[in-house]
Coordinates of C-alpha atoms in Angstrom, one line a residue:
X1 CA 0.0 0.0 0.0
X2 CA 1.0 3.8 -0.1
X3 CA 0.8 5.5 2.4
X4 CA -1.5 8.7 2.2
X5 CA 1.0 12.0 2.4
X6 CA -0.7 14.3 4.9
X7 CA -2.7 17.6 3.6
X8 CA 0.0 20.6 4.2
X9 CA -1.1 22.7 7.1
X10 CA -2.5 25.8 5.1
X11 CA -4.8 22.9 3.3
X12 CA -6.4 21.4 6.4
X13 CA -10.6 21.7 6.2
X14 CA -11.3 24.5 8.6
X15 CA -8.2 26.1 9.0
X16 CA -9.1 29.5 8.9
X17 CA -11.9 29.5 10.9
X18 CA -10.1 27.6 13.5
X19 CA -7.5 31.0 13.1
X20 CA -10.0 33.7 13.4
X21 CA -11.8 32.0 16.6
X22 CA -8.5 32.1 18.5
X23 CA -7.7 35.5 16.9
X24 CA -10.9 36.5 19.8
X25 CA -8.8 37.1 23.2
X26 CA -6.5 39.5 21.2
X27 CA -9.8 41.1 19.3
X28 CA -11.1 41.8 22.8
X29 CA -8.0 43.1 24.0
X30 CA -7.9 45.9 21.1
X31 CA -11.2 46.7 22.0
X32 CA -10.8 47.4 25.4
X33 CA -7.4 49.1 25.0
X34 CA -7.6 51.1 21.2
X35 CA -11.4 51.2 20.5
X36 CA -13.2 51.7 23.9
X37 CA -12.6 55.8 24.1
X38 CA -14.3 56.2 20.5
X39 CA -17.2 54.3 21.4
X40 CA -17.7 56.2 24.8
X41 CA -17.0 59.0 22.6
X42 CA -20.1 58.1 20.5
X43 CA -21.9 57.0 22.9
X44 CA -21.9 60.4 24.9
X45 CA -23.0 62.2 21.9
X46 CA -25.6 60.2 21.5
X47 CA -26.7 60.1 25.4
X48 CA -27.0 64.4 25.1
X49 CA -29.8 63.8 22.0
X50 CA -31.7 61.5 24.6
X51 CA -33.2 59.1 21.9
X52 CA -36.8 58.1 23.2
X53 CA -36.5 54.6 21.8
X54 CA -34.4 52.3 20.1
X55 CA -34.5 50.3 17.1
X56 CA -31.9 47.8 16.1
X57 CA -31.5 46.6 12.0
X58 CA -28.9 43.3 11.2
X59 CA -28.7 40.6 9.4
X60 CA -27.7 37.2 9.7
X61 CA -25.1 36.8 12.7
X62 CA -25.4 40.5 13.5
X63 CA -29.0 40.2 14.1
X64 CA -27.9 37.8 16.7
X65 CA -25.6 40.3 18.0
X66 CA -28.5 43.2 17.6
X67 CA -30.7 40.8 20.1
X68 CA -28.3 41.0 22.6
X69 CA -28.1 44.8 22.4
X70 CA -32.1 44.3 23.2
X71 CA -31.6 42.9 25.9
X72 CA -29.1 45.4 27.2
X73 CA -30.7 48.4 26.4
X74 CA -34.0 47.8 27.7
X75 CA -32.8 45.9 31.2
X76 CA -29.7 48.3 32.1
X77 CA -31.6 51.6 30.3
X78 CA -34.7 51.0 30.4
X79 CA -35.2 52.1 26.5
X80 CA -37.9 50.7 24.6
X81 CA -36.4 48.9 21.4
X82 CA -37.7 46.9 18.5
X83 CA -35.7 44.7 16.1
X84 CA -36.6 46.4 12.8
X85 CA -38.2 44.3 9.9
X86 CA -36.7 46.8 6.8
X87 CA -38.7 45.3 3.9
X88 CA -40.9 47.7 5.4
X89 CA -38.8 50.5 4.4
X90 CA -37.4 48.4 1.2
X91 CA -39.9 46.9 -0.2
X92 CA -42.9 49.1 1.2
X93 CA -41.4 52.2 1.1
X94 CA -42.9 52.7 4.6
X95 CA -41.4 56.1 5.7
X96 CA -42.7 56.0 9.8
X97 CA -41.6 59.4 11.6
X98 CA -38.1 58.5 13.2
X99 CA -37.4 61.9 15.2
X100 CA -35.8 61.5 18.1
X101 CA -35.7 57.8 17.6
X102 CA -32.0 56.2 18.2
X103 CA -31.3 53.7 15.1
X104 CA -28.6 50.9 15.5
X105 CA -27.3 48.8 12.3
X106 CA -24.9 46.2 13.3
X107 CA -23.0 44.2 9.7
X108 CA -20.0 42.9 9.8
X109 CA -19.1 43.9 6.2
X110 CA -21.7 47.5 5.7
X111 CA -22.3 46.2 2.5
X112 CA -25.5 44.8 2.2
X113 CA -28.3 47.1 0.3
X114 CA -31.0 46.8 2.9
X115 CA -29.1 47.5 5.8
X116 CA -27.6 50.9 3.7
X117 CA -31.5 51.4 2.5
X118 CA -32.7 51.4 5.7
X119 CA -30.3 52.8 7.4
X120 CA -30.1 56.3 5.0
X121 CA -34.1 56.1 5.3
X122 CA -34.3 56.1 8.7
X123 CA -31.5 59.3 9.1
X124 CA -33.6 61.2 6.3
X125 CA -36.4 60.4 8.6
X126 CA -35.3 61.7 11.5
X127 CA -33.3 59.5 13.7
X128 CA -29.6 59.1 15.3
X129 CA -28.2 56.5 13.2
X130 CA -25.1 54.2 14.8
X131 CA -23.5 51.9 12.6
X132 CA -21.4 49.0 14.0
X133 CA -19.5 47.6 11.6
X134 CA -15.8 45.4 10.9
X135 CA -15.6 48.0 7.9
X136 CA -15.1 52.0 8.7
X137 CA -15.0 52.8 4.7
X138 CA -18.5 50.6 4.2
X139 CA -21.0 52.2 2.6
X140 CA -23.4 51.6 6.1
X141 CA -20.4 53.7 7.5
X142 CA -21.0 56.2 4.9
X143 CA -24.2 56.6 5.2
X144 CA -24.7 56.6 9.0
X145 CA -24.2 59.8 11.5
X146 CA -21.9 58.1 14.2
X147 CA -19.8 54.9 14.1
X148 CA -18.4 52.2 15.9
X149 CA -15.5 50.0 14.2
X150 CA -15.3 46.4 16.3
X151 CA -11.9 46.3 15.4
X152 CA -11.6 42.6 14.7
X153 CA -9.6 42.8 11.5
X154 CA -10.5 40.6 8.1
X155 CA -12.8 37.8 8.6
X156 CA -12.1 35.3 6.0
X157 CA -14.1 32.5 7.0
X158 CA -17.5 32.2 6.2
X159 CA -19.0 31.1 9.6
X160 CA -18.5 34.5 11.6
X161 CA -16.5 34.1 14.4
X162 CA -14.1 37.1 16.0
X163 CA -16.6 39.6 14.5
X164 CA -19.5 38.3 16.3
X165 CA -17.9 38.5 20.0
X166 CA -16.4 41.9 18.7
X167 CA -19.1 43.3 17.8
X168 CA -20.9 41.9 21.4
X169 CA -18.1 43.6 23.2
X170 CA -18.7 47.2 21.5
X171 CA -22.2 47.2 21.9
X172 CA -22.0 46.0 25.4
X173 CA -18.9 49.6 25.7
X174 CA -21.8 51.3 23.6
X175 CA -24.8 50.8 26.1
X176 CA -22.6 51.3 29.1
X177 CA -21.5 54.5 27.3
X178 CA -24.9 55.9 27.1
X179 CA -25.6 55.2 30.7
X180 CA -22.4 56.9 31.9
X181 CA -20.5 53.7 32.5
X182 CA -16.8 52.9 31.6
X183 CA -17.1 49.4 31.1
X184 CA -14.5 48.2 33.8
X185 CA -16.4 44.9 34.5
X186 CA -14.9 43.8 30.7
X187 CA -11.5 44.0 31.3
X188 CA -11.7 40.3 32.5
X189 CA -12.7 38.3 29.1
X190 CA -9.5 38.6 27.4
X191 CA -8.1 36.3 29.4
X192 CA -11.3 34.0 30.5
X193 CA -11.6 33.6 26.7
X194 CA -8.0 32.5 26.3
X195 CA -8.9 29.9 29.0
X196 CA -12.2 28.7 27.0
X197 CA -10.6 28.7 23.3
X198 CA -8.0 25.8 25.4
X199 CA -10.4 23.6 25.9
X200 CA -10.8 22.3 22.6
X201 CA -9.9 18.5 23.3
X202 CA -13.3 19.2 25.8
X203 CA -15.7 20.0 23.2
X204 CA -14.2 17.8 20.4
X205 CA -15.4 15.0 23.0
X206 CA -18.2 16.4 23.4
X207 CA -19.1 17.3 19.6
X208 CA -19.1 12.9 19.3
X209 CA -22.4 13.0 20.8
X210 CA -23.7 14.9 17.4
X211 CA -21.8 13.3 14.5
X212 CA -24.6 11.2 13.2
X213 CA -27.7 13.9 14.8
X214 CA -30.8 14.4 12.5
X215 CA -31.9 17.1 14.7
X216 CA -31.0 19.7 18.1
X217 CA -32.7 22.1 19.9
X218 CA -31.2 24.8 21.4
X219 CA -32.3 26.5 24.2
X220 CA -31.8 29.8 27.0
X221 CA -33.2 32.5 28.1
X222 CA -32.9 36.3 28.6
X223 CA -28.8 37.3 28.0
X224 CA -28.6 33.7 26.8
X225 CA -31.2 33.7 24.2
X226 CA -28.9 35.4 21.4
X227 CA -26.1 32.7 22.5
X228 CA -29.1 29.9 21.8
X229 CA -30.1 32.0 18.5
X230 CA -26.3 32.5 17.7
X231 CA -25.0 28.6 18.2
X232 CA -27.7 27.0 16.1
X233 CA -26.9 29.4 13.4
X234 CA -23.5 27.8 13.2
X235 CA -24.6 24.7 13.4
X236 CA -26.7 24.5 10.5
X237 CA -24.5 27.0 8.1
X238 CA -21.2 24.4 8.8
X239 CA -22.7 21.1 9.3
X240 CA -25.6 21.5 7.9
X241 CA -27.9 19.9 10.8
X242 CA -31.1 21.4 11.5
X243 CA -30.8 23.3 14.7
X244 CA -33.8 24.7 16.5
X245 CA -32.9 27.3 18.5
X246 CA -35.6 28.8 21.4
X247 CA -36.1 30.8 24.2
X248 CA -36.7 28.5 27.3
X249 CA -40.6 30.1 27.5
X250 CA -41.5 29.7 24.0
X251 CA -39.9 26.0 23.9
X252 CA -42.8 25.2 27.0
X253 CA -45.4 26.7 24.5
X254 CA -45.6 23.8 22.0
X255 CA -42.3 22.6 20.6
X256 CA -41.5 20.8 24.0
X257 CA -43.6 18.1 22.5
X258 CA -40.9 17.3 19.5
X259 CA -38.9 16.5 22.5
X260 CA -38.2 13.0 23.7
X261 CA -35.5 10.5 24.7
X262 CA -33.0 10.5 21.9
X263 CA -33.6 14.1 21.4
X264 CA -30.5 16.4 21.6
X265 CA -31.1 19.3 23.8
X266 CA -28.2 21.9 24.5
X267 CA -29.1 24.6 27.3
X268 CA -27.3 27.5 27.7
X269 CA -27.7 28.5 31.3
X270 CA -26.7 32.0 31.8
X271 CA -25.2 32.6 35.8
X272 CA -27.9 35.4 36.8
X273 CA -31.6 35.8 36.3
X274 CA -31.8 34.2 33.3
X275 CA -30.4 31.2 34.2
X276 CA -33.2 30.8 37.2
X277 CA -35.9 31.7 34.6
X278 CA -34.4 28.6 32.8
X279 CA -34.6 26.3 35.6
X280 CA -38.2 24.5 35.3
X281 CA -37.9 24.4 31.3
X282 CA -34.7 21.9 32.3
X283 CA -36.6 20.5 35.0
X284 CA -39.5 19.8 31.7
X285 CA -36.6 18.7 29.7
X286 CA -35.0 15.8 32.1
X287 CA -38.4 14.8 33.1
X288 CA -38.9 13.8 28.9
X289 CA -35.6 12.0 29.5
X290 CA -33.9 14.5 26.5
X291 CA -30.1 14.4 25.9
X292 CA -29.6 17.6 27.7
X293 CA -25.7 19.3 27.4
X294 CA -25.5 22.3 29.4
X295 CA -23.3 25.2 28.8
X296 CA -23.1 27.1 32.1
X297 CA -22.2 27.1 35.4
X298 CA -20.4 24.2 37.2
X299 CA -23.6 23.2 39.5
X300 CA -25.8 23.3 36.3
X301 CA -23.9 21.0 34.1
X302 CA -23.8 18.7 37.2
X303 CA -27.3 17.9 36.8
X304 CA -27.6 17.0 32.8
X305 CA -26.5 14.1 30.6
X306 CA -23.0 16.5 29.6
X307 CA -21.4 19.7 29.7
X308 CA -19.4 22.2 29.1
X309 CA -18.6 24.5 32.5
X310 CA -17.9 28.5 32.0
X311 CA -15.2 29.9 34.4
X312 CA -18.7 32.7 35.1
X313 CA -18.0 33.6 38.6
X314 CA -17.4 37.3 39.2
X315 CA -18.7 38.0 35.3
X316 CA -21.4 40.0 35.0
X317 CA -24.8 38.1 33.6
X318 CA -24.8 40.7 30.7
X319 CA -20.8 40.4 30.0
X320 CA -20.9 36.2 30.0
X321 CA -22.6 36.0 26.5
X322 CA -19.4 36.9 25.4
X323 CA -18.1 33.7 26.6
X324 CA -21.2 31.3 25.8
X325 CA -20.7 31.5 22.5
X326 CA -16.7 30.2 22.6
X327 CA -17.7 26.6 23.2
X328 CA -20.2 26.5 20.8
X329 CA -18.0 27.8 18.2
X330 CA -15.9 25.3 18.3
X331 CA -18.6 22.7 19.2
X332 CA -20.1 23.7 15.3
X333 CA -16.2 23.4 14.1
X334 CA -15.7 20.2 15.8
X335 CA -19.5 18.6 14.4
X336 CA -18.5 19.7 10.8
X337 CA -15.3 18.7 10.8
X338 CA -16.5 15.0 12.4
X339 CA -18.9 14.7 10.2
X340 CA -16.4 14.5 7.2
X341 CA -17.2 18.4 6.2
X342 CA -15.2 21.5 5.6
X343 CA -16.3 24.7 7.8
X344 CA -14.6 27.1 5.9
X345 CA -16.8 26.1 2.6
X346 CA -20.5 26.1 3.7
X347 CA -22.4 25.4 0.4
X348 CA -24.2 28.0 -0.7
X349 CA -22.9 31.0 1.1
X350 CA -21.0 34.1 0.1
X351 CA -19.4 36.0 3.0
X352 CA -21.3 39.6 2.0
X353 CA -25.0 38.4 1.6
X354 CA -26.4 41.6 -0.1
X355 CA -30.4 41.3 0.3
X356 CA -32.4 43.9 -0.3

């Protein structure tokens, strides 16, 4: 026989999005160190305008990142905010009276034509307009009064990775910016993430459990539900299973009953409220004897079939989102790469998906 001569390094599947997820402790670093006085910069200006609600356009991954700037903006300022739907705007040519109304556009590449549509619509209409964006020449950067770059460098890969926690990380600096914050409590994840992104040889064992799956459900709730949304996202665009992702309430309100005893389940248990809200939708889950992998805290993982346990304590519930998503990153990696597939080639896909 011959033996097979091994793929060079720079032609192993996965390679570059294997680069760009450990490229994240040193994205998070330039953050906090280069890019946080810009954004409390921005954010200040915006503050002195006091926007009377908040509406948030994205895309894709971004829209995932826009969720969790829901969450923070409503819970830590108490602003109203809506995920906007811009086919209104688009395809309508809906032109609703924006005055006064902040309007946040998170896209890793400001490219796409809808988010740009919107986005100059919605300033001609009145409103503060923040783009967030990998990309300070993009036209969404053009277009938009105030932005904030997430620093995070080219992303080559086509599942996003380092732009998704960077653009987390800036919108977290952003809120706490408009409530007069200096984002201190962040100064941590550099490091905790360095710790996570380790732990591979964890989640490629763990990543076994879904080689041959049909089927998961993803599941979390308040700061956790944009990890849940996030996660399956990665899952399906690299391996290409179906993955469900819900928040623990609406899971109770019908799709529970897909659920049963050879059903994948993984629950991201958020350390804080959220995680507690969680608690009798896991109860629900163990008592349909479900495959349940937790994500979380040491004492939740404890109690389900496996795990993966966050290094949480002394992180802020809004701040650990930032960390959630490491695992599962590499969890989707790991799955694709298992299941005889390439993550860096997802069929179908173009890095800038311009809708419109």
């Amino acid at each position: 026989m011959t033996a097979t001569t091994p793929a060079p390094q720079n032609e192993l599947p996965g390679r570059i999005m294997a680069r760009e997820m450990a490229e994240q402790p040193a994205v998070l670093r330039r953050i906090l160190d280069e890019g946080a006085p810009r954004i409390r910069q921005v954010a200040q200006e915006v503050a002195a305008r006091r926007p009377r609600f908040v509406l948030l356009t994205a895309r894709g991954t971004s829209d995932n990142a826009a969720l969790y700037a829901k969450y923070l903006l409503e819970i830590r300022l108490g602003l109203p905010c809506g995920l906007t739907s811009m086919s209104t705007t688009t395809a309508y040519g809906a032109r609703p009276d924006l005055t006064d109304v902040l309007v946040v556009t998170v896209s890793q590449s400001g490219g796409s034509p809808d988010l740009v549509a919107s986005t100059r619509a919605a300033r001609e209409a009145g409103a503060i307009t923040v783009a967030v964006t990998n990309n300070p020449d993009s036209p969404l950067a053009a277009v938009s009064e105030y932005h904030i770059d997430i620093m995070a460098g080219p992303e080559k890969a086509l599942p996003a990775t380092k732009t998704y926690t960077a653009s987390l990380l800036a919108l977290y600096l952003f809120v706490e910016g408009l409530r007069g914050g200096d984002g201190a409590a962040a100064k941590a994840l550099p490091d905790l993430a360095e710790q996570l992104l380790a732990r591979q040889d964890e989640v490629r064992a763990l990543a076994s459990r879904y080689r041959f799956a049909e089927r998961m459900v993803i599941t979390s709730r308040g700061y956790g539900y944009p990890t849940a949304k996030e996660a399956a996202l990665k899952l399906m665009e690299t391996s290409y299973i179906p993955a469900l992702a819900y928040s623990g309430a609406d899971l109770l309100h019908g799709p529970l009953a897909m659920v049963d005893n050879v059903s994948p389940v993984i629950a991201v248990v958020t350390a804080g409220k959220g995680g507690s809200a969680l608690q009798p939708v896991l109860d629900r889950l163990r008592g349909r004897g479900a495959d349940l992998v937790v994500i979380g805290p040491a004492g939740q993982v404890d109690q389900a079939s496996a795990g993966f346990v966050l290094p949480v304590e002394g992180v802020p519930e809004e701040l650990q989102p930032i960390l959630e998503i490491l695992p599962l990153q590499l969890l989707a990696y790991e799955v694709t790469i298992a299941r005889g597939q390439d993550p860096d080639a997802p069929r179908a896909l173009a890095k800038v998906t311009e809708t419109r």
